[in-house]
Structure formats: C-alpha cells, structure tokens
PDB file of N, CA and C in Angstrom:
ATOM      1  N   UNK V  89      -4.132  22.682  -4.568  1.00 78.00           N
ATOM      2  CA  UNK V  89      -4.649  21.341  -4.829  1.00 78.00           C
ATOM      3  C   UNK V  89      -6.073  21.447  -5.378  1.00 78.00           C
ATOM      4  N   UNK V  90      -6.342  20.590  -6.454  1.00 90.00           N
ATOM      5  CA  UNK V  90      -7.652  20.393  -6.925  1.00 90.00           C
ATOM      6  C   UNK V  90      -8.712  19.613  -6.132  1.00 90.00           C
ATOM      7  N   UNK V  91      -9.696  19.713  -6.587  1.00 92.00           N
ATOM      8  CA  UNK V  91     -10.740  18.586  -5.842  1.00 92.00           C
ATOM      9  C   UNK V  91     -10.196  17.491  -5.996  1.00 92.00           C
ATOM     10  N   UNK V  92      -9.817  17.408  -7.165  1.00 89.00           N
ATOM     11  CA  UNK V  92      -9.149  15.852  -7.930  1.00 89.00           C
ATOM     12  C   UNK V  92      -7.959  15.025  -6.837  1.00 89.00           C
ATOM     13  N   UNK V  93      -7.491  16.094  -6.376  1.00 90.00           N
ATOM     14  CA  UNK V  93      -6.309  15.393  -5.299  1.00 90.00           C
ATOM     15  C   UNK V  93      -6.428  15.458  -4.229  1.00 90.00           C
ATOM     16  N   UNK V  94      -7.865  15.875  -3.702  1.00 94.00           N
ATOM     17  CA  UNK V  94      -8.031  15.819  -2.630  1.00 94.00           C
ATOM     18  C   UNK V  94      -9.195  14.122  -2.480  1.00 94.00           C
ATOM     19  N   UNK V  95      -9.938  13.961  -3.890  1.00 94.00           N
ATOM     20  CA  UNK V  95     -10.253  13.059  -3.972  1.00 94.00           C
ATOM     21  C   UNK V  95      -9.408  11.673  -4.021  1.00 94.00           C
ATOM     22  N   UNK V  96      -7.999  11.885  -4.246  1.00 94.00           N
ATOM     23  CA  UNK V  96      -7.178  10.511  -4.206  1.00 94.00           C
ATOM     24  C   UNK V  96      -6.797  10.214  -3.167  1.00 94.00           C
ATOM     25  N   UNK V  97      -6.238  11.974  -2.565  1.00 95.00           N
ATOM     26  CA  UNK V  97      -5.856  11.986  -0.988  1.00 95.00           C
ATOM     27  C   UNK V  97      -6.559  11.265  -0.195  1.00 95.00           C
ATOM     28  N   UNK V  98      -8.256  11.092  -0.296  1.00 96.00           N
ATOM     29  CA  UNK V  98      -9.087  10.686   0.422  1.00 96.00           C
ATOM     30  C   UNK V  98      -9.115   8.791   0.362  1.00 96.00           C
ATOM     31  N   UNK V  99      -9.036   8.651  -1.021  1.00 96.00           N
ATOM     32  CA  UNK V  99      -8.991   7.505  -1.026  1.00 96.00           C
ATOM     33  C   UNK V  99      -7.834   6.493  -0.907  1.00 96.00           C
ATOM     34  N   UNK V 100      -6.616   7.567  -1.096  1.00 96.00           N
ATOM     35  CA  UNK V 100      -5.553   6.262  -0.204  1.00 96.00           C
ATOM     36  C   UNK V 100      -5.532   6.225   1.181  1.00 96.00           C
ATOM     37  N   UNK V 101      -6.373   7.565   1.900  1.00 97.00           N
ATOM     38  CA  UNK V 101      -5.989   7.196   3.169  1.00 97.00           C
ATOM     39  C   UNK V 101      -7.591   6.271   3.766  1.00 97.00           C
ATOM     40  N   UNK V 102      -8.566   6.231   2.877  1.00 98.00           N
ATOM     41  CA  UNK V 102      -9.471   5.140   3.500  1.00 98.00           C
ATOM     42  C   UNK V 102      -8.641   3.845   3.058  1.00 98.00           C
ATOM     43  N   UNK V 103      -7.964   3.419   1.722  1.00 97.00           N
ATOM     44  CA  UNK V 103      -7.026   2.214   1.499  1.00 97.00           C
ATOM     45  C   UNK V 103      -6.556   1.934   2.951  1.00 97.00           C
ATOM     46  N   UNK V 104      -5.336   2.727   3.241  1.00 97.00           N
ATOM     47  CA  UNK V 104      -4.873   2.742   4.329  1.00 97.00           C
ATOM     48  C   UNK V 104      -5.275   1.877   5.253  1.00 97.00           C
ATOM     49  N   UNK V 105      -6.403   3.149   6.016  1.00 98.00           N
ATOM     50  CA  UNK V 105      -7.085   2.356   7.392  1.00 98.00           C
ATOM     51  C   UNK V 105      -7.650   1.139   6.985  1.00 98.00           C
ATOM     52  N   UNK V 106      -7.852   0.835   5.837  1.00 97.00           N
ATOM     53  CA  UNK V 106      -8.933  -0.531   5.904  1.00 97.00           C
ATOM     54  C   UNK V 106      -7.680  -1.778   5.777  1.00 97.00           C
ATOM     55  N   UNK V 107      -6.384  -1.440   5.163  1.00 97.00           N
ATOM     56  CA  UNK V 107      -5.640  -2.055   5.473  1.00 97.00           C
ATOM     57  C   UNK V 107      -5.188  -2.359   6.887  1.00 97.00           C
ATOM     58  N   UNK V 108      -5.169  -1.538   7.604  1.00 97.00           N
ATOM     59  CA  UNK V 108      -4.862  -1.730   8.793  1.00 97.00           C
ATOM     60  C   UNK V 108      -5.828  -2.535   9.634  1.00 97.00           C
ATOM     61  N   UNK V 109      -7.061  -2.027   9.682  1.00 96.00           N
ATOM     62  CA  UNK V 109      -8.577  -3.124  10.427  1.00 96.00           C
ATOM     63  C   UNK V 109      -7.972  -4.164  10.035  1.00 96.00           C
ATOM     64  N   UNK V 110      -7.854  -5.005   8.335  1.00 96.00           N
ATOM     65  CA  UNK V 110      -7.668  -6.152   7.921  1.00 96.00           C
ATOM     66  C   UNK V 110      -6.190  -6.696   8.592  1.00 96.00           C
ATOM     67  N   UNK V 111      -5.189  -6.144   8.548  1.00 96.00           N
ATOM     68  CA  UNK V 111      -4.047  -6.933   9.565  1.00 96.00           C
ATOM     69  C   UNK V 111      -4.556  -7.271  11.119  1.00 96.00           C
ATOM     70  N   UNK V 112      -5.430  -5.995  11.456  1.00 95.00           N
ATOM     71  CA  UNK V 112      -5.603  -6.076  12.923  1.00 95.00           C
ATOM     72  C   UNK V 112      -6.185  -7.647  12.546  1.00 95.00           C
ATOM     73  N   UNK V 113      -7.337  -7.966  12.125  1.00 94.00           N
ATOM     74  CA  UNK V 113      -7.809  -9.090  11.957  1.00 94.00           C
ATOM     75  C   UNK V 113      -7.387 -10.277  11.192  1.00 94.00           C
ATOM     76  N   UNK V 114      -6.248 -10.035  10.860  1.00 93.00           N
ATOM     77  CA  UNK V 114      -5.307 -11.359  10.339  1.00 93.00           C
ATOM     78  C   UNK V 114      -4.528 -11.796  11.257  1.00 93.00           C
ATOM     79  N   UNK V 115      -4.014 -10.818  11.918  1.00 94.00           N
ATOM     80  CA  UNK V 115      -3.054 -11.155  13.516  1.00 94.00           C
ATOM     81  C   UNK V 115      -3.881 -11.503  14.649  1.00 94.00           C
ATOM     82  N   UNK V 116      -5.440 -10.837  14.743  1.00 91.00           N
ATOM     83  CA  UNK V 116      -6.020 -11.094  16.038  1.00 91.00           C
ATOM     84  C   UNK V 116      -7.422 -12.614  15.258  1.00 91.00           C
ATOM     85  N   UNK V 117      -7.695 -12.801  14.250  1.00 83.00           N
ATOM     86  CA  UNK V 117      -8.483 -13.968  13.921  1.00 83.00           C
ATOM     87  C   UNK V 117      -8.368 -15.108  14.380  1.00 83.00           C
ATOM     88  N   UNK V 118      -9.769 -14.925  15.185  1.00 89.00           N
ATOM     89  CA  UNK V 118      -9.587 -16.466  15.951  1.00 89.00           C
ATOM     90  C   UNK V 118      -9.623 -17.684  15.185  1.00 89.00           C
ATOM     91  N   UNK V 119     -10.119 -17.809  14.018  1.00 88.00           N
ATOM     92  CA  UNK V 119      -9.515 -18.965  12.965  1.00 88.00           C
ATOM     93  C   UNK V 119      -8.889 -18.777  12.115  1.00 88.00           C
ATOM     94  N   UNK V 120      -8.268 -20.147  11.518  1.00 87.00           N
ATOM     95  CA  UNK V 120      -7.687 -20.173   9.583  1.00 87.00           C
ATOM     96  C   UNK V 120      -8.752 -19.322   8.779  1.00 87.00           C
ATOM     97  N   UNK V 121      -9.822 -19.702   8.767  1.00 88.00           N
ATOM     98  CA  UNK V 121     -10.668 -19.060   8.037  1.00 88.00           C
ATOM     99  C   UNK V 121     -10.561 -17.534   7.805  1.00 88.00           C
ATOM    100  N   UNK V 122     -10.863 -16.972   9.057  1.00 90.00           N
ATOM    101  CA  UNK V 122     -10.414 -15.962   9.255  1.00 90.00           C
ATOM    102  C   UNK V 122      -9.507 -15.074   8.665  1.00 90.00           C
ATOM    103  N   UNK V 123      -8.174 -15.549   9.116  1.00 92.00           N
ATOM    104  CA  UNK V 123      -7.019 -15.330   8.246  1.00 92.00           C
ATOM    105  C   UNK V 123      -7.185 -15.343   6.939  1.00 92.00           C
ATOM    106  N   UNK V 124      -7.382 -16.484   6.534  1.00 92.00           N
ATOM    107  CA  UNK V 124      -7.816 -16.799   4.999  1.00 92.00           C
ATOM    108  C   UNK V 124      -8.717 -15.666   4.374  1.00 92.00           C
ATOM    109  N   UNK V 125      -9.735 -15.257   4.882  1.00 93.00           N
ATOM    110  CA  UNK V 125     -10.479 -13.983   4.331  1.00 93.00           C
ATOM    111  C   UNK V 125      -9.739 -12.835   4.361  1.00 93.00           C
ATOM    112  N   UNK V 126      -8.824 -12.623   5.557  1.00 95.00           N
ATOM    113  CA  UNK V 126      -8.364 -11.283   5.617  1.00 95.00           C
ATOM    114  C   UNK V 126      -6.622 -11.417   4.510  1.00 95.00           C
ATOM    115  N   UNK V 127      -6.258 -12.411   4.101  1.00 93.00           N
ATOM    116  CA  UNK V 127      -5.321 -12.114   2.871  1.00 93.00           C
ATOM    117  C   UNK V 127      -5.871 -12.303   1.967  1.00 93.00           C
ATOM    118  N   UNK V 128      -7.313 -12.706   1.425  1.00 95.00           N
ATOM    119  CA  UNK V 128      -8.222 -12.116   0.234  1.00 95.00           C
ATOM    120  C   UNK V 128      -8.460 -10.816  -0.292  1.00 95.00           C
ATOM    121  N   UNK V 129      -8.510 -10.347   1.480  1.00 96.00           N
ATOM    122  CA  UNK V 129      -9.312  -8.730   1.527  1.00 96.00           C
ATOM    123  C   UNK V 129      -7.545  -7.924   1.504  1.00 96.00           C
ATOM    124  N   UNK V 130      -6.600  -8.268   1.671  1.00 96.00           N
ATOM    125  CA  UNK V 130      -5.643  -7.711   1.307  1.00 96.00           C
ATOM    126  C   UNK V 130      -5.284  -7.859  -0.004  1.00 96.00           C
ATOM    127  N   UNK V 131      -4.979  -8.635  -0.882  1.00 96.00           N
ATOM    128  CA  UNK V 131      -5.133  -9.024  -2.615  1.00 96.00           C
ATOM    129  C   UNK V 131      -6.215  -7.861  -3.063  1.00 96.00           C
ATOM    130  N   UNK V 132      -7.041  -7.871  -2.379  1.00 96.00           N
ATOM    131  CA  UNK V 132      -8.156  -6.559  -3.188  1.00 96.00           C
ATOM    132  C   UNK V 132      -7.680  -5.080  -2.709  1.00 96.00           C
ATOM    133  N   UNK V 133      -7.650  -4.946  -1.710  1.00 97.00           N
ATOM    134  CA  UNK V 133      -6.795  -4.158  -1.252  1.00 97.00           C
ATOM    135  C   UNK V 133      -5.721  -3.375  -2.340  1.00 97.00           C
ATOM    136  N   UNK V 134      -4.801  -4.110  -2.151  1.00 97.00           N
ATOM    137  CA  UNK V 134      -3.397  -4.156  -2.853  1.00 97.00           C
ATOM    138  C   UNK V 134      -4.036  -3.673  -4.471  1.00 97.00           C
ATOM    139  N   UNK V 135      -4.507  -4.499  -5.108  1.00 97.00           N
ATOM    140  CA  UNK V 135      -5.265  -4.121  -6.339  1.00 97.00           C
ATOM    141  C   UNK V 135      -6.035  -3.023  -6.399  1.00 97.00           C
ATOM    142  N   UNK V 136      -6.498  -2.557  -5.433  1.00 97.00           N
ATOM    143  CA  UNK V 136      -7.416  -1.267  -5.249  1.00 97.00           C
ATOM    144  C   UNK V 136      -6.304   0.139  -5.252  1.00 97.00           C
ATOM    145  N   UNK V 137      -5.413  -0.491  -4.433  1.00 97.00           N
ATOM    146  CA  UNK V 137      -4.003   0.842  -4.309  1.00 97.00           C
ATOM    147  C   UNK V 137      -3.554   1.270  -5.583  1.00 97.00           C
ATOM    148  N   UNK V 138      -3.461   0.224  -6.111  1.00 96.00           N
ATOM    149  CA  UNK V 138      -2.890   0.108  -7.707  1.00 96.00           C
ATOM    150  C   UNK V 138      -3.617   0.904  -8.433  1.00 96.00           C
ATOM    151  N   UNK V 139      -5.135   0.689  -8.682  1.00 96.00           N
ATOM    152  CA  UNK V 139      -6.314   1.208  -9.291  1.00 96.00           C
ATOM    153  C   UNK V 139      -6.019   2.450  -8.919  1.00 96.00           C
ATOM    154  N   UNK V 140      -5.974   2.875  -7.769  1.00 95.00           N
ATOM    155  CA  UNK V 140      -6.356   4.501  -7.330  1.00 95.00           C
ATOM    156  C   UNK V 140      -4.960   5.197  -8.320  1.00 95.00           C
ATOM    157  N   UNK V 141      -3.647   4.466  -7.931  1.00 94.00           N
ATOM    158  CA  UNK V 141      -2.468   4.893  -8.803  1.00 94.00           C
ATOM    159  C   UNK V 141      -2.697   5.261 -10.333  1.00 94.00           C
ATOM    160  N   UNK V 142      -3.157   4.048 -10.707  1.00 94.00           N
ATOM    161  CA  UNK V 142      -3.191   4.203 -12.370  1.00 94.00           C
ATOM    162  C   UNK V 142      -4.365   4.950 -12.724  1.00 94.00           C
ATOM    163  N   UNK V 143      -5.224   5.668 -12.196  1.00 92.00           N
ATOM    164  CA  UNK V 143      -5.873   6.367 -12.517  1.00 92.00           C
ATOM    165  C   UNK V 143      -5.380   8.125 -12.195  1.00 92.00           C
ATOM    166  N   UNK V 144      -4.706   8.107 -11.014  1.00 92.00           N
ATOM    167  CA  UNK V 144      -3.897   9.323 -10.824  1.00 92.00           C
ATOM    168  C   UNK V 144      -2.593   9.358 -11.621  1.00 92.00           C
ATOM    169  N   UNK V 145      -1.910   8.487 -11.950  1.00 92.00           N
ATOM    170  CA  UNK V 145      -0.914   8.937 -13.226  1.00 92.00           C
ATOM    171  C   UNK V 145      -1.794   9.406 -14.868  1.00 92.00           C
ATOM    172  N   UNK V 146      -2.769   8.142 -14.672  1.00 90.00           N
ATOM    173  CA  UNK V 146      -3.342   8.328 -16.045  1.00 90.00           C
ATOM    174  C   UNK V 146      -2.580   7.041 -17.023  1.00 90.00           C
ATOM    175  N   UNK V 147      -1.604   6.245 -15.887  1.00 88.00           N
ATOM    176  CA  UNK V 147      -0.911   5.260 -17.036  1.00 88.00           C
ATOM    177  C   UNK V 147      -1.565   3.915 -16.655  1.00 88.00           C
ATOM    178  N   UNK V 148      -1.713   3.344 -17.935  1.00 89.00           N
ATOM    179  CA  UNK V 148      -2.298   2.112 -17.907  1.00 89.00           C
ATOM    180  C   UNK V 148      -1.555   0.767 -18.036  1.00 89.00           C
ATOM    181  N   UNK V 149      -0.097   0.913 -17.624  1.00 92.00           N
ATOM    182  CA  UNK V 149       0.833  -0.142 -17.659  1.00 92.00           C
ATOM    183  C   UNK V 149       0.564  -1.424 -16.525  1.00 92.00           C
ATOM    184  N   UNK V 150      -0.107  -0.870 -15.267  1.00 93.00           N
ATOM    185  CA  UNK V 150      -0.303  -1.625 -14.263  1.00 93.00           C
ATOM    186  C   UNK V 150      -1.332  -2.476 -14.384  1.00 93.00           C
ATOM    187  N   UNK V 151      -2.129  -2.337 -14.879  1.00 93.00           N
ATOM    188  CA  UNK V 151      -3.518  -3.147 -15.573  1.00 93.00           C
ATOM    189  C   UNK V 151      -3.025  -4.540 -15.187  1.00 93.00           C
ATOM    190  N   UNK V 152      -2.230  -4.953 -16.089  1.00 94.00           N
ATOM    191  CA  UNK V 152      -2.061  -6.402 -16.262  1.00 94.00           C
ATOM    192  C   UNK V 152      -1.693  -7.028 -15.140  1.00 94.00           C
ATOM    193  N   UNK V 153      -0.684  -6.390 -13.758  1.00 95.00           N
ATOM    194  CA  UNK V 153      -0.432  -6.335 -12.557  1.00 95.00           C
ATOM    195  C   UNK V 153      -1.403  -6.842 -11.949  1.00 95.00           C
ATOM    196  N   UNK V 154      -2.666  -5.857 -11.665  1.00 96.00           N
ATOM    197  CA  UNK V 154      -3.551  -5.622 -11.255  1.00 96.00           C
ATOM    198  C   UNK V 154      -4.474  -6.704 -11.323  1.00 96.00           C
ATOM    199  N   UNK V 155      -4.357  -7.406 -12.777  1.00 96.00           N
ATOM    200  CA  UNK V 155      -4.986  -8.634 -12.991  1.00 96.00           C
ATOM    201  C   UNK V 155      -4.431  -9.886 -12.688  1.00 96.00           C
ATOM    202  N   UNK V 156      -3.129  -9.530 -12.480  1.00 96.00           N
ATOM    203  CA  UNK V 156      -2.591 -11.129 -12.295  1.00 96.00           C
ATOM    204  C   UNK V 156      -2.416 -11.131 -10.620  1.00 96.00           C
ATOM    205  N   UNK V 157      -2.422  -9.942  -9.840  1.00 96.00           N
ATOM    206  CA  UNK V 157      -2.238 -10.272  -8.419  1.00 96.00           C
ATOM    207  C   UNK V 157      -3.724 -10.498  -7.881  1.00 96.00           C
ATOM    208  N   UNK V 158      -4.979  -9.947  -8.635  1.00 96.00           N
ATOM    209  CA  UNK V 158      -5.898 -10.550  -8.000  1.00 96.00           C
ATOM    210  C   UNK V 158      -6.545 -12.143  -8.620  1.00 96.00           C
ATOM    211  N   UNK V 159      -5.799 -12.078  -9.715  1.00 96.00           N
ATOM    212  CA  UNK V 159      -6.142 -13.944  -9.663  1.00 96.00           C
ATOM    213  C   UNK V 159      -5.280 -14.535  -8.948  1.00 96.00           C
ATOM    214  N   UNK V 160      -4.041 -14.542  -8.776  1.00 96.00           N
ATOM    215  CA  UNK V 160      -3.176 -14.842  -7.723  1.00 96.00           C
ATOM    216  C   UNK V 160      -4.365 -15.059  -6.517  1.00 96.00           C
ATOM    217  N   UNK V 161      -4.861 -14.051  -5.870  1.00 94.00           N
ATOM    218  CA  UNK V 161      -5.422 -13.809  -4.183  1.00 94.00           C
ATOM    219  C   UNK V 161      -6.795 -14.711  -4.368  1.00 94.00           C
ATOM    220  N   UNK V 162      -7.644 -14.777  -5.553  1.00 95.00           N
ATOM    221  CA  UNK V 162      -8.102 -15.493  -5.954  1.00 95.00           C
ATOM    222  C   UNK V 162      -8.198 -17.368  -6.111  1.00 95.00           C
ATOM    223  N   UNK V 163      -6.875 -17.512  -6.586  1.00 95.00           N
ATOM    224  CA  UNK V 163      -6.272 -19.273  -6.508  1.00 95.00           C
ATOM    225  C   UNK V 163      -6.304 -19.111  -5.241  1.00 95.00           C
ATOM    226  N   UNK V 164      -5.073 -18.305  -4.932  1.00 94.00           N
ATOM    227  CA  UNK V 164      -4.587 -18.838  -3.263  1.00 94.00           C
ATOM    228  C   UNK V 164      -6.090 -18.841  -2.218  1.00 94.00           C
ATOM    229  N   UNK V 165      -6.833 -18.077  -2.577  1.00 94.00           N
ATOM    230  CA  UNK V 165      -8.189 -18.380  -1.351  1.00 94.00           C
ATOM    231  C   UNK V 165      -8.731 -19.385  -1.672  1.00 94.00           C
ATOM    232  N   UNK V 166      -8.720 -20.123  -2.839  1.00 94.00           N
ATOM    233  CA  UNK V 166      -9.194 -21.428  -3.156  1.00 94.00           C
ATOM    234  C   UNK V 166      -8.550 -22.532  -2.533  1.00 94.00           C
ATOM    235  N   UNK V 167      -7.853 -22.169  -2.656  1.00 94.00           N
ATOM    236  CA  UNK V 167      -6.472 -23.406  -2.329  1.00 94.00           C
ATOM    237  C   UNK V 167      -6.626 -23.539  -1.005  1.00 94.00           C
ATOM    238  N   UNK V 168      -6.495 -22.591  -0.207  1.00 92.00           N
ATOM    239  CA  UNK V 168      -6.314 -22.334   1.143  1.00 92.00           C
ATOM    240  C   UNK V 168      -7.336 -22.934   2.045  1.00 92.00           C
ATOM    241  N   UNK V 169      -8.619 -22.847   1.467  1.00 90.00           N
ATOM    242  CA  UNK V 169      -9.503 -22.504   2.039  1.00 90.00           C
ATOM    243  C   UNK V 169     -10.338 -24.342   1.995  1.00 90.00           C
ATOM    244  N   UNK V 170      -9.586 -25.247   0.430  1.00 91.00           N
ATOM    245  CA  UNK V 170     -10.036 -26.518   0.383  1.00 91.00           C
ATOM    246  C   UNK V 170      -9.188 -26.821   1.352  1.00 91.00           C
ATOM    247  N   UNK V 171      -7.899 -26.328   1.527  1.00 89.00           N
ATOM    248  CA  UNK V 171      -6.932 -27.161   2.338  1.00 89.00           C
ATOM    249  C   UNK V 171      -7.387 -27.007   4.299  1.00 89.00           C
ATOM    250  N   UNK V 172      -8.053 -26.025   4.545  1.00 86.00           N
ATOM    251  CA  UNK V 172      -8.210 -26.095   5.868  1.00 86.00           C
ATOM    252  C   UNK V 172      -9.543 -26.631   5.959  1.00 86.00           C
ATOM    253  N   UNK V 173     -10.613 -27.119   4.769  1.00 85.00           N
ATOM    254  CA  UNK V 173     -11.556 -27.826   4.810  1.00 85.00           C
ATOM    255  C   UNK V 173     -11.313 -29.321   4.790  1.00 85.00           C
ATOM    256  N   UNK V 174     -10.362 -29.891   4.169  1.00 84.00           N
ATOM    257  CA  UNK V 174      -9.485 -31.205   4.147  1.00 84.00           C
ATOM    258  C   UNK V 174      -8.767 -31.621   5.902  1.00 84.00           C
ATOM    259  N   UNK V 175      -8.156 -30.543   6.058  1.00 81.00           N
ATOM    260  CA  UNK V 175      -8.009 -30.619   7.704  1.00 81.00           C
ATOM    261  C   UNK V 175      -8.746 -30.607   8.702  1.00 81.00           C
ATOM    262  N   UNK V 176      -9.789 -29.806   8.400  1.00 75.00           N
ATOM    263  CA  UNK V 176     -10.865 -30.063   9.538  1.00 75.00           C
ATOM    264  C   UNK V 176     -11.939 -31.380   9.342  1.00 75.00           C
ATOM    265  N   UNK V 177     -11.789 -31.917   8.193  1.00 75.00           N
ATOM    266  CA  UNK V 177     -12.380 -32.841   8.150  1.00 75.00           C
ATOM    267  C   UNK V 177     -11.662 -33.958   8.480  1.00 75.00           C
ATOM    268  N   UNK V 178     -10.506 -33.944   8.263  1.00 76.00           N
ATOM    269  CA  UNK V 178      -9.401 -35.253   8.607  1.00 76.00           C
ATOM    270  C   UNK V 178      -9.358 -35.285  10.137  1.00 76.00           C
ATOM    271  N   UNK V 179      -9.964 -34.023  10.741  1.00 75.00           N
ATOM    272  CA  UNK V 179     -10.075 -34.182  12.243  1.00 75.00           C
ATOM    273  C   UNK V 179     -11.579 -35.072  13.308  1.00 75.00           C
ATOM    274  N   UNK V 180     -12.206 -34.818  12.127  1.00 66.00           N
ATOM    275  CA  UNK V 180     -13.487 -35.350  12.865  1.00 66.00           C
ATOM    276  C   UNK V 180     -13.325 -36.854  12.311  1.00 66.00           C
TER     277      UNK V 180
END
C-alpha cells in the first residue's frame, strides 16, 4: 500500500466515526433543531464519502450527484427548519 491509500484509508474511517457521533446525536437530540442539524451534517457527510471516492477512482461522473444531494440537504434544512420555527411560534 502507498501513502496514497493509507491516506483514503484514513479518511473514510474518520467519515465513518463522524457519521456515527452524528446518528448518536440525531437519535439522542433533545430537540427538532437538533435533529435538523444532524441530517444537514449527514448530507455533507454523504457528499464528503462521495468526494473521497471520486478522487480515489479518479472518475468524475459523481460530481453532479454530489451537487444535487447537497442542495437537496440544503432545501430540506431550510424547509425544516422554517417549519419547526412556524410551530414553535404557533405555540406561544
């Protein structure tokens, strides 16, 4: 193995764990909000896995992927995030 694959090695398995902290804290978040940040930080995530991929194949087909799932995680935190501001205000 090269440095080179020990450098990807390294970085899917920090992907990994940071995926994992972020579920721990989507399942254990004591608010919406909460939640709401931690399927942001998964959308980047997810896009980051991708990144590390298409740079270890060397193919650039995923690009466009890459761009449309983080505007995807993007809307949806917008969306999400007016909608539990609309609710907490419809509460007071």
């Amino acid at each position: 193995m090269t440095i080179l694959d020990h450098a990807y090695t390294a970085a899917f398995v920090m992907l990994g764990l940071a995926v994992l902290c972020t579920l721990y804290r989507l399942v254990r978040g004591p608010s919406v909000l909460d939640r709401i940040v931690c399927l942001n930080a998964l959308s980047v995530l997810l896009v980051s896995f991708i990144a590390v991929e298409v740079a270890l194949r060397g193919d650039t087909a995923y690009i466009g992927l890459m761009v449309a799932i983080a505007l995807l995680g993007f809307v949806g935190t917008i969306t999400a995030t007016r909608f539990a501001e609309r609710r907490a205000h419809d509460r007071d």
